[in-house]
Coordinates of C-alpha atoms in Angstrom, one line a residue:
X1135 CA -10.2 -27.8 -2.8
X1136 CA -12.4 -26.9 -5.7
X1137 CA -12.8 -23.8 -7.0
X1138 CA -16.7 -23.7 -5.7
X1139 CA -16.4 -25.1 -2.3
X1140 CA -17.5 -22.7 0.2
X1141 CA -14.7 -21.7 2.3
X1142 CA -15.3 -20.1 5.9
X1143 CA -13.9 -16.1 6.1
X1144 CA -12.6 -14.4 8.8
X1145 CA -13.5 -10.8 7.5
X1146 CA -10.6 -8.3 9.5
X1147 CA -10.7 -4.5 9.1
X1148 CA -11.0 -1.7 11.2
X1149 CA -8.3 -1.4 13.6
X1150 CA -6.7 1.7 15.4
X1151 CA -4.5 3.4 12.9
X1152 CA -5.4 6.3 11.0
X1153 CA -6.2 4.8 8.3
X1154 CA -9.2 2.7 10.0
X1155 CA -12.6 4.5 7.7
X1156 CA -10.3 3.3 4.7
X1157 CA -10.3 0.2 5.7
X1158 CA -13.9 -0.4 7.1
X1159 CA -14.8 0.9 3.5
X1160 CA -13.5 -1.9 1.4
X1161 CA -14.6 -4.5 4.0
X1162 CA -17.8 -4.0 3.1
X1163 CA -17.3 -4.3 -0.8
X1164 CA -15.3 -7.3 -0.1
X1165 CA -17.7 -8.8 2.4
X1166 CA -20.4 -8.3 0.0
X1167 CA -18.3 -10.3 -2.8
X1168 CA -17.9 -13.0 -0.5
X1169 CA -21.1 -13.5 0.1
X1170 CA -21.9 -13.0 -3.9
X1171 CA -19.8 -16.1 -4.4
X1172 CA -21.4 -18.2 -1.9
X1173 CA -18.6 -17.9 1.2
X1174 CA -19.6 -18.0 4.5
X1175 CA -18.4 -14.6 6.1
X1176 CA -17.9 -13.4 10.0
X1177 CA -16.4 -9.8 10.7
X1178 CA -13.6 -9.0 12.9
X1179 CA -12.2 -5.7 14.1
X1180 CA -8.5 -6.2 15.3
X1181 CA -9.4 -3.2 17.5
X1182 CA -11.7 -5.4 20.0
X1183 CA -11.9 -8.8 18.6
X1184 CA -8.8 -10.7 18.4
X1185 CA -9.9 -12.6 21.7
X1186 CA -12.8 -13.9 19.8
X1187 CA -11.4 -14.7 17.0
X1188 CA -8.4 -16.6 18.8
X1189 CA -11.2 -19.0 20.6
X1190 CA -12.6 -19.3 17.1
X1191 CA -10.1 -19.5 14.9
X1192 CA -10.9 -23.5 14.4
X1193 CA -14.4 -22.1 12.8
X1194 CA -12.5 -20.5 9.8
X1195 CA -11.0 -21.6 6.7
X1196 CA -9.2 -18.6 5.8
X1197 CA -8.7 -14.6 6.7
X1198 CA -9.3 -12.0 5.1
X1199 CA -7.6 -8.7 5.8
X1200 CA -8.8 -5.4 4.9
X1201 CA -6.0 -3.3 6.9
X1202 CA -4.1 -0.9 6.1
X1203 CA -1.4 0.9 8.4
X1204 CA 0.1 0.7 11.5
X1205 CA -1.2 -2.4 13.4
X1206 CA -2.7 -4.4 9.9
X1207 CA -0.3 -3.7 7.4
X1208 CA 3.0 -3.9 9.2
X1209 CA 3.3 -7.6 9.8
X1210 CA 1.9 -7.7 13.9
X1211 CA -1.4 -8.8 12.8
X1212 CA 0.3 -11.2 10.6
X1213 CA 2.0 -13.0 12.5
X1214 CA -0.9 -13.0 14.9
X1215 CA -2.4 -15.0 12.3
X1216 CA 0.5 -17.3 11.6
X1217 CA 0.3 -18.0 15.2
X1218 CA -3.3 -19.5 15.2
X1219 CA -2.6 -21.4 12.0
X1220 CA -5.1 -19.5 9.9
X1221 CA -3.9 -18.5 6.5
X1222 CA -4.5 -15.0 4.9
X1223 CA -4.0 -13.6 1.7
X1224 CA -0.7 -10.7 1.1
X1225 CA 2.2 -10.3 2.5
X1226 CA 3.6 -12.6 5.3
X1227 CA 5.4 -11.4 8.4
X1228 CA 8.8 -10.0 7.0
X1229 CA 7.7 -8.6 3.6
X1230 CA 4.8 -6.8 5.2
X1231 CA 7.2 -5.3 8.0
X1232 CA 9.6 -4.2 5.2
X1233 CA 7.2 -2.8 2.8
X1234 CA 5.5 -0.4 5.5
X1235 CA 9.0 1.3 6.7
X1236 CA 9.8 3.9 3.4
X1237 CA 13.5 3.7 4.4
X1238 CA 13.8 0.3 4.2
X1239 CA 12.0 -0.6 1.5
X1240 CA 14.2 2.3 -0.3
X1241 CA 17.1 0.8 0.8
X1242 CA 15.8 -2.6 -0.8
X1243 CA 15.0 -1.2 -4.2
X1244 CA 18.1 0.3 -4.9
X1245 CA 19.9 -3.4 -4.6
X1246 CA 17.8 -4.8 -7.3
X1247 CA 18.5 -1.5 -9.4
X1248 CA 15.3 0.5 -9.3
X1249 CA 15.6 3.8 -9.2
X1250 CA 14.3 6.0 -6.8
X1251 CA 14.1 9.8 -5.4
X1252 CA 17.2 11.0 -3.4
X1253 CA 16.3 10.9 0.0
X1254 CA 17.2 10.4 3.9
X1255 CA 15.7 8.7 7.1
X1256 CA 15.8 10.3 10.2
X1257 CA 15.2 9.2 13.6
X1258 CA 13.0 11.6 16.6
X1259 CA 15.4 13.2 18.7
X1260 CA 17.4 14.3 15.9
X1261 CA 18.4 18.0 15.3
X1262 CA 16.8 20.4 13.4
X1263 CA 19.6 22.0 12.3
X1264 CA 20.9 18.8 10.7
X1265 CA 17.3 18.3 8.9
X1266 CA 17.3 21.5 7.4
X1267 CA 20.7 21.2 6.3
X1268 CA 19.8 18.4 4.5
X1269 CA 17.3 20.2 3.3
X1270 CA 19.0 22.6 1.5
X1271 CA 21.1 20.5 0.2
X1272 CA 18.4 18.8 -1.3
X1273 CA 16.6 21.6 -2.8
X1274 CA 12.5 23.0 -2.7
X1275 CA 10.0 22.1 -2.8
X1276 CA 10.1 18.7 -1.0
X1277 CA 8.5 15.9 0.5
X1278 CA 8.7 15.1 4.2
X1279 CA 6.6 11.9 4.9
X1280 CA 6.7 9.1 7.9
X1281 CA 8.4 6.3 7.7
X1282 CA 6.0 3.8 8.4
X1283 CA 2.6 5.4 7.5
X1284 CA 0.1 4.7 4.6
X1285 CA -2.1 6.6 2.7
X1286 CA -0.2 9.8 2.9
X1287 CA -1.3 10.5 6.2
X1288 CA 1.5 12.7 7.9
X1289 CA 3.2 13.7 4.2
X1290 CA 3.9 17.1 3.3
X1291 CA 4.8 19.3 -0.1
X1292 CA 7.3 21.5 1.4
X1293 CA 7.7 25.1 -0.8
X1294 CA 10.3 26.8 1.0
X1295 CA 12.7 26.5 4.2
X1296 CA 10.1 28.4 6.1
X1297 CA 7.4 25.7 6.3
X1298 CA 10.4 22.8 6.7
X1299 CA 9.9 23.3 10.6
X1300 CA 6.3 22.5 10.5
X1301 CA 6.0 19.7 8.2
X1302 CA 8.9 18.5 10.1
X1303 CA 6.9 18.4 13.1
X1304 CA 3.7 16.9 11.5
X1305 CA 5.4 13.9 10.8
X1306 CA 6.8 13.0 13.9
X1307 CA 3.4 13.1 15.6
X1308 CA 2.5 9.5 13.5
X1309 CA 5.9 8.5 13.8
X1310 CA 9.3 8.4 14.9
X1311 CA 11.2 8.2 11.8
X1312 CA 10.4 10.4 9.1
X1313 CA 11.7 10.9 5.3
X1314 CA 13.4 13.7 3.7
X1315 CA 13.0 13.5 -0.6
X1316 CA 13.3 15.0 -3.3
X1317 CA 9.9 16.3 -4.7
X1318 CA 9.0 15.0 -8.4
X1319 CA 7.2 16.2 -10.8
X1320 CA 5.7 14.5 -13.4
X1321 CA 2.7 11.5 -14.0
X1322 CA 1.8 9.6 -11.3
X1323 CA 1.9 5.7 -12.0
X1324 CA 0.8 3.0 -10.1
X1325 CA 1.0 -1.4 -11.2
X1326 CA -0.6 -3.9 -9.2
X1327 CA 1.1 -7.6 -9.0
X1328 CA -0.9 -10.7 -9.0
X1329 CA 0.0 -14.3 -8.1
X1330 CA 3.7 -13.3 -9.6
X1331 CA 1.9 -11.4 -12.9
X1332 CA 1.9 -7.3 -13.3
X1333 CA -1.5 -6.0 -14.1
X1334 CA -2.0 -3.3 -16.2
X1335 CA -0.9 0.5 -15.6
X1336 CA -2.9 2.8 -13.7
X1337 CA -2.1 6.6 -14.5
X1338 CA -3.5 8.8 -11.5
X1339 CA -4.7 12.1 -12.7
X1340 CA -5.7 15.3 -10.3
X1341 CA -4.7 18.9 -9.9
X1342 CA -3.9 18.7 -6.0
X1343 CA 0.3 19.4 -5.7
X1344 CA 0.4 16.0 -4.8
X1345 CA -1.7 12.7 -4.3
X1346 CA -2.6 13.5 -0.4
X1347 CA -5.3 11.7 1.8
X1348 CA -8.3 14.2 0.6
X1349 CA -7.5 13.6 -3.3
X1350 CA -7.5 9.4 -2.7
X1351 CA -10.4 9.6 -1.2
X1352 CA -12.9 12.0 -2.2
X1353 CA -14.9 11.4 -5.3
X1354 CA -14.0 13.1 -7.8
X1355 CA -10.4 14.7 -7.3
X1356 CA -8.7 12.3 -9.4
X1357 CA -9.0 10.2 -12.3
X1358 CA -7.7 7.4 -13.0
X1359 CA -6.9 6.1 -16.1
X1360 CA -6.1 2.3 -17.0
X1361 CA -4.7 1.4 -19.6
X1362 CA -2.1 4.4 -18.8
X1363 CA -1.7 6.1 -21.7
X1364 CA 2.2 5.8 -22.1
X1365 CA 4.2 4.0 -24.9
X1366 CA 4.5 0.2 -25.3
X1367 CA 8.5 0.4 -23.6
X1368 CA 7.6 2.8 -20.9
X1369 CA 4.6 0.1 -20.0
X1370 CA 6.7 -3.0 -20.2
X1371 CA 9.5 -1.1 -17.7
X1372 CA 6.7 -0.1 -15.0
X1373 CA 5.3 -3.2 -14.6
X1374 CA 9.4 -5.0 -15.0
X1375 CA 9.8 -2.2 -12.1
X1376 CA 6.5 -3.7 -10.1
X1377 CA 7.6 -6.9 -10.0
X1378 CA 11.4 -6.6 -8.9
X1379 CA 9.9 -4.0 -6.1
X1380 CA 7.1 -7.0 -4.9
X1381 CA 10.3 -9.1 -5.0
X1382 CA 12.8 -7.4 -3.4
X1383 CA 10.2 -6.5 -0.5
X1384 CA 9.5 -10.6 0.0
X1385 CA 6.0 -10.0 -0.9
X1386 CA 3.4 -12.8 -2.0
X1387 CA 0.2 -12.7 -3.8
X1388 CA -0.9 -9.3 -4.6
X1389 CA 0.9 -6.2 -4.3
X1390 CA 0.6 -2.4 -5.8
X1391 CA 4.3 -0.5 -6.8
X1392 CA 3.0 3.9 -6.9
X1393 CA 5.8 5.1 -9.1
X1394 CA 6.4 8.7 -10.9
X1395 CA 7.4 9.3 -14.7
X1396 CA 9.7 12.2 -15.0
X1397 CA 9.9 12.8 -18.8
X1398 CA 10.8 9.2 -19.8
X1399 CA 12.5 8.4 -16.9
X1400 CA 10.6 6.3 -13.9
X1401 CA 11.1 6.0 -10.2
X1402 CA 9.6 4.0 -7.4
X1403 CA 8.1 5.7 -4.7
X1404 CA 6.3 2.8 -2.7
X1405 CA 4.6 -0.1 -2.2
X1406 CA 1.1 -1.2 -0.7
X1407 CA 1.3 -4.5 0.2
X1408 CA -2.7 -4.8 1.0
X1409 CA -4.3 -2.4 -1.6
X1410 CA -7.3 -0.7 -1.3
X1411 CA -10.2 -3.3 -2.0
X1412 CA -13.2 -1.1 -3.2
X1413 CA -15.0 -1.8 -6.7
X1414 CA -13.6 1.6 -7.4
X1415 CA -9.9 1.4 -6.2
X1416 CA -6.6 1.3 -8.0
X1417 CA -5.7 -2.7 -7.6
X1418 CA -9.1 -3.9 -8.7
X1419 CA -9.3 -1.5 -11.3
X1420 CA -6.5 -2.7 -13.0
X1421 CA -7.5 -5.9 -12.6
X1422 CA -11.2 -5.4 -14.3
X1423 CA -9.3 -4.0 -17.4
X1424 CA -7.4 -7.2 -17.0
X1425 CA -10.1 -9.5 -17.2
X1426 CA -11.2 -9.9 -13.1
X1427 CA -13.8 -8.9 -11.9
X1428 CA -14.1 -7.7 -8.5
X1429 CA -15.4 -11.0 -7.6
X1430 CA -13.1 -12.7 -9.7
X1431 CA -10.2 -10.9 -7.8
X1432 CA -11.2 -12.0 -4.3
X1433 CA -11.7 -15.5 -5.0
X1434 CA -8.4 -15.9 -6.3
X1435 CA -7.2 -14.0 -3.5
X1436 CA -8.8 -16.5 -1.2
X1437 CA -7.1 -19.4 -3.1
X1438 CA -3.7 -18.5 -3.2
X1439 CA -3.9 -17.6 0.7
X1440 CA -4.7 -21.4 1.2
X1441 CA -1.8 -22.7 -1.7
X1442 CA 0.7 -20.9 0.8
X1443 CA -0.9 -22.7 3.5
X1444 CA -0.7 -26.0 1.8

């Protein structure tokens, strides 16, 4: 297929998780790109039209997914798609169920060697006693996040033992495993992969305690700053530390490794395995100082989605 054919999109985004405003946000930045480079573009919202688009899915040359959570990130919608033949871009089934769950994908990156915060999985049910043991154990502040959420929806800084029981609780309302870790301080780093290559490093600068839902996306909390301004080693080691993450996890195509650097010393937190898609978000900002622009990045995203499906 050549590089200007006009290909037919399936446009998903939406959904039911919490995350759904996020993601009806960068549809509409990518659906405008698509139709910037001449593509012809339908919408669907996972939330009431997968029907539709399973009568139609003969119309379409390729999906696009703009979805992020539960639902769209987690590899059901995926495999939905593998089901009806129709190729997407990200992620397949496996990489995208492994990459959402926090204790897995832990799990995962210390085998290849990357190193990571000291932490612990637990399951609903479990007693609070034993969670606050571990607690102490591991020292305040700390982080208490859901296994399988994005976004930092459900996450907590906890300061002291007293507000454990809480942020505890919060958790488990999105989920029924949650995380226990260690709380680092220091500069907030994120890489993006594409088609195999790491993109340059994004630092992520604000003055909340920690990069929550309200500091992502409200103008002007953070700033973000690409090229990162760190040495020419510690560059070379986040984006090494990209890659084996977006390998480890299975992952294909695009991907974006959130890390921390504690004096010269970095760990990996997580990875997004369909990143935010706005002209202003962290994946396509890396990619602009790489060269792409925004249309540039989903056109190539388009064709490697259909050289997997070849």
């Amino acid at each position: 297929m050549s590089s200007k054919s006009v290909l037919r999109v399936a446009l998903l985004a939406g959904g039911t998780s919490s995350e759904r405003e996020v993601s009806l946000k960068g549809a509409k930045a990518v659906h405008s790109a698509l139709l910037e480079l001449g593509h012809r573009v339908e919408f669907f919202d996972p939330a009431s039209d997968l029907l539709n688009l399973v009568q139609r899915a003969k119309d379409f040359d390729v999906a696009f997914l703009v979805m992020h959570g539960p639902g769209g990130e987690d590899g059901t919608l995926q495999g939905f798609l593998d089901m009806l033949g129709l190729p997407y871009q990200g992620a397949g089934v496996l990489g995208s169920a492994l990459a959402m769950h926090k204790g897995l994908s832990k799990i995962l990156y210390e085998r290849v060697g990357l190193p990571v915060p000291k932490g612990k999985l637990f399951k609903k049910g479990i007693s609070l006693a034993l969670m606050r043991d571990y607690a102490h154990s591991l020292g305040f502040p700390l982080i208490v996040k859901p296994a399988t959420q994005g976004s930092s929806v459900g996450l907590s800084l906890v300061e002291n033992e007293y507000a454990l029981d809480e942020a505890v609780e919060k958790a488990f309302e999105v989920d029924k495993e949650i995380l226990l870790e260690e709380h680092l301080k220091g500069r907030e780093l994120t890489v993006g992969i594409l088609g195999e290559e790491p993109l340059p490093v994004v630092e992520i600068q604000h003055k909340a305690k920690f990069f929550n839902y309200e500091t992502k996306y409200t103008p002007g909390l953070a700033e973000e700053i690409c090229p990162a301004p760190i040495s020419k080693e510690l560059t070379l080691t986040a984006q090494e530390y990209a890659l084996r993450a977006h390998r480890a996890l299975y992952l294909r195509h695009y991907s974006r490794t959130d890390m921390i650097l504690v004096e010269d010393k970095i760990f990996v937190l997580e990875t997004n395995t369909i990143p935010g898609m706005t002209e202003t978000s962290l994946l396509p900002l890396s990619a602009k100082v790489a060269g792409l622009s925004f249309k540039d990045l989903i056109e190539k995203l388009l064709r490697l989605a259909l050289e997997s499906s070849s």
